[in-house]
Amino acid sequence: SWSADVDPHRLSLLALRDEEGQANVRTGPWLLAVSALLISLGLQWAIQERNYLANRFSWTRPTLERGCAVLGCRLRAVRDIDAVVIDSSSLTMAGESGYRMSLKLKNKSLHPVAFPAIELTLIDALDQVLVRKIVRPEDMQSTTTASIGAGEAQDVRLGLLLKDLGPGQRVVGYRLTTFYL
């Protein structure tokens, strides 16, 4: 129960006040500390999301580049695997135990995306895996950039030499998957 000498309207959650209404606790240093923490949290978020910010909002790129020069980081294209689709692909024989894979990767987003890695799985007539190979972006032929531009497509060619296929094993199909390392 309330005591007769306590006025609940004079209580404050922000600062305790004396009888003349003056604050007993200084709020200035607390406001300054909270503001500094919020600014540092915003800067930390901007550093973490620098690639997205630079690609989505091009006007932030110069500031982010200067910040990365000081912090020792780099701006890269955004990793958005949902934006990358395999538009077309083909697998052809190239000699006795060689194959040539050609595919076209297309970016369906409105901003550049980082070039993904590709998992190539060769299968036999029983849908059994014969060979599974991970191809990193830097290992691909005809990859001139580290990213695929907005709405653009890029051709990729892979050469494969299969020496370890056993007798009677024959490649009849393949599966392709894109992902980021």
XYZ file of N, CA and C in Angstrom:
543
model
N 0.841 -1.181 0.000
C 0.000 0.000 0.000
C 0.884 1.241 0.000
N 0.334 2.339 -0.513
C 1.079 3.599 -0.586
C 1.045 4.309 0.758
N 2.135 4.896 1.056
C 2.210 5.709 2.268
C 1.627 7.087 1.942
N 1.166 7.797 2.941
C 0.506 9.084 2.729
C 1.447 10.153 2.219
N 2.768 10.066 2.484
C 3.690 11.119 2.074
C 4.353 10.842 0.723
N 3.979 9.777 -0.008
C 4.580 9.465 -1.304
C 3.602 9.849 -2.401
N 4.082 10.682 -3.327
C 3.257 11.072 -4.473
C 3.733 10.288 -5.695
N 2.929 9.334 -6.194
C 3.386 8.501 -7.311
C 3.620 9.298 -8.595
N 3.067 10.492 -8.729
C 3.271 11.300 -9.929
C 4.647 11.944 -9.970
N 5.324 11.993 -8.846
C 6.648 12.610 -8.808
C 7.766 11.602 -9.023
N 7.437 10.308 -9.101
C 8.455 9.287 -9.350
C 8.803 9.288 -10.842
N 10.060 9.081 -11.163
C 10.502 9.053 -12.549
C 11.431 7.879 -12.749
N 11.277 7.206 -13.882
C 12.169 6.099 -14.196
C 13.491 6.601 -14.767
N 13.507 7.813 -15.327
C 14.719 8.335 -15.936
C 15.654 8.958 -14.907
N 15.120 9.639 -13.933
C 15.979 10.272 -12.926
C 15.171 10.487 -11.653
N 15.814 10.295 -10.539
C 15.174 10.590 -9.269
C 15.269 12.094 -9.028
N 14.207 12.664 -8.548
C 14.177 14.112 -8.355
C 14.048 14.430 -6.864
N 14.647 15.570 -6.479
C 14.512 15.989 -5.096
C 13.215 16.777 -4.931
N 13.029 17.381 -3.769
C 11.762 18.034 -3.483
C 11.511 19.261 -4.333
N 12.559 19.914 -4.855
C 12.365 21.076 -5.715
C 12.174 20.674 -7.174
N 12.236 19.384 -7.479
C 12.055 18.931 -8.859
C 13.347 18.821 -9.636
N 14.496 19.059 -9.017
C 15.783 18.962 -9.684
C 16.241 17.501 -9.717
N 16.892 17.126 -10.798
C 17.366 15.745 -10.928
C 18.561 15.510 -10.015
N 18.546 14.411 -9.306
C 19.654 14.030 -8.443
C 20.706 13.245 -9.221
N 20.319 12.600 -10.308
C 21.232 11.794 -11.108
C 21.484 12.536 -12.410
N 22.731 12.649 -12.785
C 23.057 13.346 -14.036
C 22.754 12.426 -15.219
N 21.937 12.891 -16.120
C 21.572 12.084 -17.287
C 22.487 12.349 -18.477
N 23.200 13.442 -18.484
C 24.080 13.790 -19.609
C 25.123 12.733 -19.919
N 25.913 12.284 -18.949
C 26.912 11.243 -19.232
C 26.279 9.943 -19.720
N 25.098 9.596 -19.179
C 24.444 8.369 -19.619
C 23.980 8.488 -21.062
N 23.416 9.624 -21.412
C 22.983 9.830 -22.800
C 24.176 9.796 -23.756
N 25.280 10.373 -23.349
C 26.488 10.358 -24.166
C 27.012 8.931 -24.339
N 27.023 8.160 -23.255
C 27.506 6.775 -23.324
C 26.603 5.923 -24.205
N 25.300 6.065 -24.050
C 24.357 5.290 -24.873
C 24.487 5.687 -26.340
N 24.632 6.972 -26.614
C 24.812 7.434 -27.996
C 26.089 6.862 -28.613
N 27.178 6.879 -27.843
C 28.441 6.326 -28.344
C 28.317 4.835 -28.621
N 27.626 4.109 -27.757
C 27.428 2.676 -27.964
C 26.570 2.394 -29.195
N 25.528 3.186 -29.400
C 24.683 2.998 -30.581
C 25.444 3.310 -31.872
N 26.264 4.337 -31.847
C 27.066 4.671 -33.024
C 28.075 3.564 -33.305
N 28.724 3.055 -32.274
C 29.697 1.977 -32.494
C 29.007 0.699 -32.962
N 27.804 0.428 -32.482
C 27.047 -0.721 -32.966
C 26.691 -0.552 -34.439
N 26.297 0.650 -34.837
C 26.001 0.924 -36.240
C 27.228 0.773 -37.127
N 28.380 1.234 -36.665
C 29.617 1.078 -37.428
C 30.018 -0.389 -37.543
N 29.850 -1.132 -36.473
C 30.170 -2.558 -36.515
C 29.265 -3.284 -37.516
N 27.984 -2.939 -37.537
C 27.062 -3.531 -38.504
C 27.464 -3.158 -39.929
N 27.841 -1.906 -40.145
C 28.243 -1.465 -41.483
C 29.496 -2.201 -41.957
N 30.437 -2.466 -41.058
C 31.645 -3.214 -41.427
C 31.274 -4.658 -41.765
N 30.399 -5.252 -40.967
C 29.990 -6.634 -41.207
C 29.233 -6.767 -42.528
N 28.391 -5.811 -42.834
C 27.549 -5.862 -44.038
C 28.097 -4.972 -45.157
N 29.399 -4.720 -45.151
C 30.002 -3.784 -46.110
C 29.780 -4.199 -47.559
N 29.843 -5.490 -47.855
C 29.662 -5.941 -49.234
C 28.248 -5.669 -49.719
N 27.273 -5.961 -48.886
C 25.886 -5.696 -49.254
C 25.657 -4.200 -49.433
N 26.138 -3.399 -48.497
C 25.940 -1.949 -48.581
C 26.591 -1.360 -49.831
N 27.817 -1.794 -50.148
C 28.530 -1.254 -51.311
C 27.859 -1.638 -52.619
N 27.299 -2.845 -52.684
C 26.657 -3.283 -53.916
C 25.227 -2.785 -54.052
N 24.525 -2.656 -52.952
C 23.131 -2.225 -53.001
C 23.011 -0.700 -53.070
N 23.854 -0.010 -52.329
C 23.836 1.455 -52.280
C 25.196 1.949 -52.753
N 25.331 2.204 -54.038
C 26.628 2.525 -54.632
C 27.248 3.802 -54.046
N 26.447 4.701 -53.521
C 26.988 5.936 -52.952
C 27.782 5.679 -51.671
N 27.645 4.491 -51.062
C 28.415 4.175 -49.862
C 29.790 3.588 -50.179
N 30.005 3.192 -51.427
C 31.251 2.502 -51.789
C 32.509 3.309 -51.469
N 32.619 4.595 -51.833
C 33.859 5.334 -51.522
C 34.162 5.380 -50.023
N 33.149 5.591 -49.206
C 33.357 5.629 -47.761
C 33.781 4.269 -47.235
N 33.136 3.215 -47.726
C 33.486 1.867 -47.290
C 34.884 1.474 -47.749
N 35.288 1.911 -48.934
C 36.651 1.618 -49.410
C 37.688 2.301 -48.530
N 37.429 3.551 -48.144
C 38.361 4.245 -47.246
C 38.406 3.552 -45.884
N 37.253 3.148 -45.387
C 37.217 2.442 -44.107
C 37.946 1.108 -44.176
N 37.795 0.399 -45.290
C 38.491 -0.883 -45.446
C 40.001 -0.679 -45.583
N 40.417 0.426 -46.179
C 41.851 0.704 -46.280
C 42.457 0.864 -44.887
N 41.720 1.473 -43.986
C 42.197 1.662 -42.613
C 42.139 0.345 -41.831
N 41.055 -0.415 -42.012
C 40.841 -1.626 -41.225
C 41.475 -2.879 -41.826
N 41.917 -2.788 -43.084
C 42.540 -3.943 -43.726
C 41.553 -4.959 -44.253
N 40.361 -4.541 -44.621
C 39.377 -5.461 -45.194
C 39.215 -5.165 -46.690
N 38.403 -5.974 -47.376
C 38.181 -5.783 -48.813
C 36.691 -5.802 -49.111
N 36.321 -5.059 -50.142
C 34.941 -5.092 -50.618
C 34.841 -6.159 -51.707
N 33.844 -6.997 -51.599
C 33.611 -8.064 -52.569
C 32.159 -8.042 -52.997
N 31.863 -8.823 -54.004
C 30.475 -8.946 -54.430
C 29.694 -9.725 -53.378
N 28.395 -9.506 -53.342
C 27.517 -10.165 -52.379
C 27.393 -11.644 -52.719
N 27.353 -12.480 -51.697
C 27.106 -13.915 -51.881
C 25.609 -14.152 -51.741
N 24.946 -14.358 -52.861
C 23.500 -14.584 -52.872
C 23.224 -15.778 -53.769
N 23.269 -16.975 -53.202
C 23.149 -18.190 -54.004
C 21.764 -18.319 -54.631
N 20.751 -17.705 -54.038
C 19.412 -17.760 -54.621
C 19.320 -16.976 -55.919
N 20.244 -16.047 -56.141
C 20.227 -15.243 -57.356
C 20.928 -15.931 -58.526
N 21.725 -16.967 -58.258
C 22.498 -17.634 -59.305
C 21.756 -18.882 -59.766
N 21.499 -18.941 -61.063
C 20.846 -20.124 -61.631
C 21.714 -20.665 -62.767
N 21.624 -21.964 -62.969
C 22.296 -22.592 -64.104
C 21.325 -22.518 -65.262
N 21.635 -21.681 -66.242
C 20.744 -21.425 -67.362
C 20.766 -22.576 -68.363
N 21.947 -23.107 -68.631
C 22.068 -24.247 -69.539
C 23.376 -24.967 -69.233
N 23.443 -26.240 -69.621
C 24.666 -27.005 -69.398
C 24.718 -28.164 -70.387
N 25.950 -28.629 -70.643
C 26.143 -29.798 -71.498
C 27.438 -30.491 -71.104
N 27.449 -31.809 -71.297
C 28.619 -32.630 -71.020
C 28.918 -33.424 -72.280
N 30.120 -33.271 -72.825
C 30.506 -33.985 -74.048
C 31.817 -34.710 -73.814
N 32.007 -35.790 -74.565
C 33.258 -36.539 -74.466
C 34.356 -35.778 -75.201
N 35.550 -35.877 -74.657
C 36.720 -35.247 -75.269
C 37.856 -36.265 -75.199
N 37.901 -37.167 -76.145
C 38.944 -38.192 -76.146
C 38.505 -39.440 -75.415
N 39.478 -40.304 -75.108
C 39.218 -41.602 -74.481
C 38.624 -41.479 -73.076
N 39.254 -40.731 -72.213
C 38.796 -40.646 -70.821
C 38.570 -39.203 -70.376
N 38.310 -38.348 -71.331
C 38.103 -36.950 -71.000
C 36.691 -36.485 -71.305
N 36.263 -35.463 -70.563
C 34.946 -34.866 -70.768
C 35.087 -33.354 -70.737
N 34.177 -32.706 -71.398
C 34.142 -31.244 -71.404
C 32.759 -30.806 -70.940
N 32.745 -30.023 -69.883
C 31.499 -29.494 -69.340
C 31.405 -28.021 -69.710
N 30.266 -27.646 -70.261
C 29.991 -26.239 -70.557
C 28.691 -25.868 -69.853
N 28.689 -24.737 -69.201
C 27.472 -24.286 -68.552
C 27.405 -22.776 -68.561
N 26.195 -22.284 -68.384
C 25.972 -20.841 -68.342
C 25.314 -20.514 -67.012
N 25.998 -19.685 -66.221
C 25.463 -19.214 -64.948
C 24.836 -17.848 -65.156
N 23.643 -17.676 -64.631
C 22.941 -16.409 -64.798
C 22.600 -15.821 -63.433
N 22.777 -14.513 -63.327
C 22.426 -13.766 -62.117
C 21.051 -13.148 -62.344
N 20.072 -13.548 -61.556
C 18.719 -13.025 -61.730
C 18.384 -11.891 -60.758
N 19.399 -11.370 -60.047
C 19.146 -10.277 -59.102
C 19.444 -8.925 -59.739
N 19.193 -7.879 -58.977
C 19.401 -6.509 -59.451
C 20.753 -5.944 -59.038
N 21.630 -6.789 -58.482
C 22.955 -6.343 -58.074
C 23.955 -7.436 -58.415
N 25.237 -7.105 -58.555
C 26.245 -8.140 -58.837
C 26.340 -9.132 -57.691
N 26.627 -10.381 -58.031
C 26.821 -11.415 -57.014
C 28.170 -12.089 -57.232
N 28.716 -12.615 -56.168
C 30.001 -13.316 -56.234
C 29.844 -14.595 -57.046
N 30.901 -14.950 -57.750
C 30.903 -16.161 -58.561
C 30.920 -17.366 -57.617
N 29.995 -18.324 -57.786
C 29.938 -19.456 -56.862
C 30.884 -20.582 -57.255
N 31.065 -21.513 -56.337
C 31.732 -22.776 -56.644
C 30.679 -23.712 -57.242
N 31.146 -24.733 -57.942
C 30.237 -25.676 -58.592
C 30.593 -27.086 -58.159
N 29.577 -27.848 -57.808
C 29.766 -29.266 -57.528
C 29.260 -30.030 -58.751
N 30.146 -30.800 -59.360
C 29.814 -31.618 -60.524
C 29.831 -33.073 -60.089
N 28.732 -33.761 -60.293
C 28.619 -35.175 -59.951
C 28.323 -35.951 -61.216
N 29.208 -36.873 -61.568
C 28.989 -37.732 -62.727
C 28.362 -39.036 -62.243
N 27.320 -39.506 -62.942
C 26.595 -40.697 -62.519
C 26.558 -41.738 -63.637
N 26.336 -43.000 -63.220
C 26.258 -44.086 -64.197
C 24.793 -44.407 -64.495
N 24.557 -45.509 -65.212
C 23.207 -45.870 -65.642
C 22.298 -46.232 -64.465
N 22.866 -46.620 -63.333
C 22.078 -46.973 -62.156
C 21.940 -45.790 -61.184
N 22.282 -44.623 -61.633
C 22.234 -43.391 -60.845
C 23.189 -43.443 -59.653
N 24.260 -44.182 -59.798
C 25.303 -44.264 -58.782
C 26.372 -43.214 -59.084
N 26.915 -42.620 -58.037
C 27.932 -41.589 -58.206
C 29.254 -42.233 -58.624
N 29.774 -41.778 -59.766
C 31.088 -42.231 -60.227
C 32.184 -41.285 -59.754
N 31.945 -39.991 -59.953
C 32.928 -38.972 -59.592
C 32.175 -37.745 -59.084
N 32.690 -37.165 -58.024
C 32.154 -35.898 -57.520
C 33.325 -34.942 -57.415
N 33.172 -33.782 -58.031
C 34.260 -32.809 -58.048
C 33.724 -31.440 -57.670
N 34.469 -30.762 -56.819
C 34.163 -29.383 -56.441
C 35.109 -28.487 -57.234
N 34.533 -27.540 -57.954
C 35.337 -26.608 -58.753
C 35.163 -25.213 -58.172
N 36.248 -24.667 -57.677
C 36.228 -23.323 -57.105
C 36.220 -22.285 -58.228
N 35.750 -21.082 -57.959
C 35.698 -20.055 -59.005
C 37.049 -19.777 -59.646
N 38.125 -19.791 -58.861
C 39.446 -19.486 -59.419
C 39.984 -20.612 -60.304
N 39.379 -21.803 -60.247
C 39.820 -22.929 -61.075
C 39.105 -23.013 -62.414
N 38.103 -22.166 -62.638
C 37.297 -22.260 -63.850
C 37.942 -21.517 -65.001
N 37.831 -22.104 -66.180
C 38.296 -21.453 -67.402
C 37.237 -20.437 -67.828
N 37.649 -19.401 -68.494
C 36.769 -18.361 -69.037
C 36.077 -17.542 -67.962
N 36.551 -17.582 -66.748
C 36.002 -16.743 -65.698
C 36.882 -15.503 -65.617
N 36.372 -14.405 -66.157
C 37.188 -13.198 -66.229
C 37.045 -12.323 -64.995
N 35.955 -12.454 -64.283
C 35.750 -11.623 -63.104
C 35.382 -12.496 -61.915
N 35.404 -11.910 -60.742
C 35.042 -12.624 -59.525
C 33.561 -12.507 -59.229
N 32.817 -11.826 -60.109
C 31.386 -11.657 -59.879
C 30.626 -11.737 -61.200
N 29.319 -11.900 -61.062
C 28.414 -11.901 -62.214
C 27.553 -10.662 -62.066
N 27.537 -9.833 -63.087
C 26.796 -8.580 -63.032
C 25.298 -8.788 -62.933
N 24.597 -7.735 -62.566
C 23.148 -7.786 -62.407
C 22.476 -8.185 -63.713
N 21.714 -9.269 -63.696
C 20.987 -9.733 -64.872
C 21.854 -10.334 -65.958
N 23.139 -10.509 -65.721
C 24.051 -11.029 -66.740
C 24.203 -12.535 -66.623
N 24.735 -13.129 -67.697
C 25.063 -14.553 -67.709
C 26.531 -14.699 -68.056
N 27.148 -15.756 -67.553
C 28.559 -15.993 -67.825
C 28.767 -17.466 -68.174
N 29.500 -17.697 -69.262
C 29.802 -19.054 -69.708
C 30.996 -19.597 -68.944
N 30.911 -20.892 -68.603
C 31.984 -21.575 -67.887
C 32.271 -22.875 -68.628
N 33.560 -23.187 -68.782
C 33.968 -24.444 -69.409
C 34.903 -25.184 -68.461
N 34.628 -26.462 -68.279
C 35.438 -27.299 -67.410
C 35.949 -28.488 -68.212
N 37.218 -28.806 -68.066
C 37.779 -29.999 -68.681
C 38.040 -31.043 -67.610
N 37.609 -32.277 -67.859
C 37.766 -33.356 -66.888
C 38.494 -34.521 -67.528
N 39.439 -35.075 -66.809
C 40.159 -36.268 -67.247
C 39.893 -37.351 -66.213
N 39.198 -38.405 -66.624
C 38.814 -39.481 -65.706
C 39.669 -40.704 -65.972
N 40.575 -40.989 -65.061
C 41.466 -42.144 -65.211
C 41.023 -43.303 -64.337
N 40.258 -43.035 -63.304
C 39.973 -44.045 -62.291
C 38.667 -44.798 -62.504
N 38.028 -44.661 -63.642
C 36.800 -45.402 -63.865
C 37.139 -46.872 -64.085
N 36.397 -47.728 -63.393
C 36.636 -49.163 -63.497
C 36.084 -49.731 -64.796
N 36.356 -51.006 -65.058
C 35.827 -51.625 -66.268
C 34.300 -51.683 -66.214
N 33.675 -51.342 -67.292
C 32.218 -51.366 -67.376
C 31.540 -50.127 -66.828
N 32.276 -49.245 -66.177
C 31.677 -48.015 -65.676
C 31.659 -46.984 -66.794
N 30.502 -46.390 -66.956
C 30.352 -45.418 -68.018
C 29.512 -44.240 -67.510
N 29.941 -43.060 -67.819
C 29.207 -41.857 -67.425
C 28.006 -41.708 -68.352
N 26.802 -41.640 -67.751
C 25.601 -41.446 -68.565
C 24.842 -40.170 -68.183
N 25.237 -39.538 -67.101
C 24.559 -38.318 -66.698
C 25.380 -37.529 -65.697
N 24.833 -36.407 -65.296
C 25.537 -35.540 -64.349
C 24.541 -34.690 -63.586
N 25.000 -34.172 -62.469
C 24.249 -33.205 -61.673
C 25.169 -32.022 -61.385
N 24.585 -30.852 -61.380
C 25.328 -29.632 -61.062
C 24.663 -28.915 -59.904
N 25.476 -28.409 -58.999
C 24.980 -27.622 -57.872
C 25.918 -26.430 -57.687
N 25.345 -25.281 -57.438
C 26.159 -24.102 -57.143
C 26.060 -23.807 -55.650
N 27.163 -23.327 -55.077
C 27.203 -22.978 -53.660
C 28.400 -22.079 -53.418
N 28.476 -21.515 -52.212
C 29.612 -20.696 -51.823
C 30.429 -21.426 -50.783
N 31.739 -21.341 -50.928
C 32.657 -21.971 -49.973
C 32.740 -21.145 -48.712
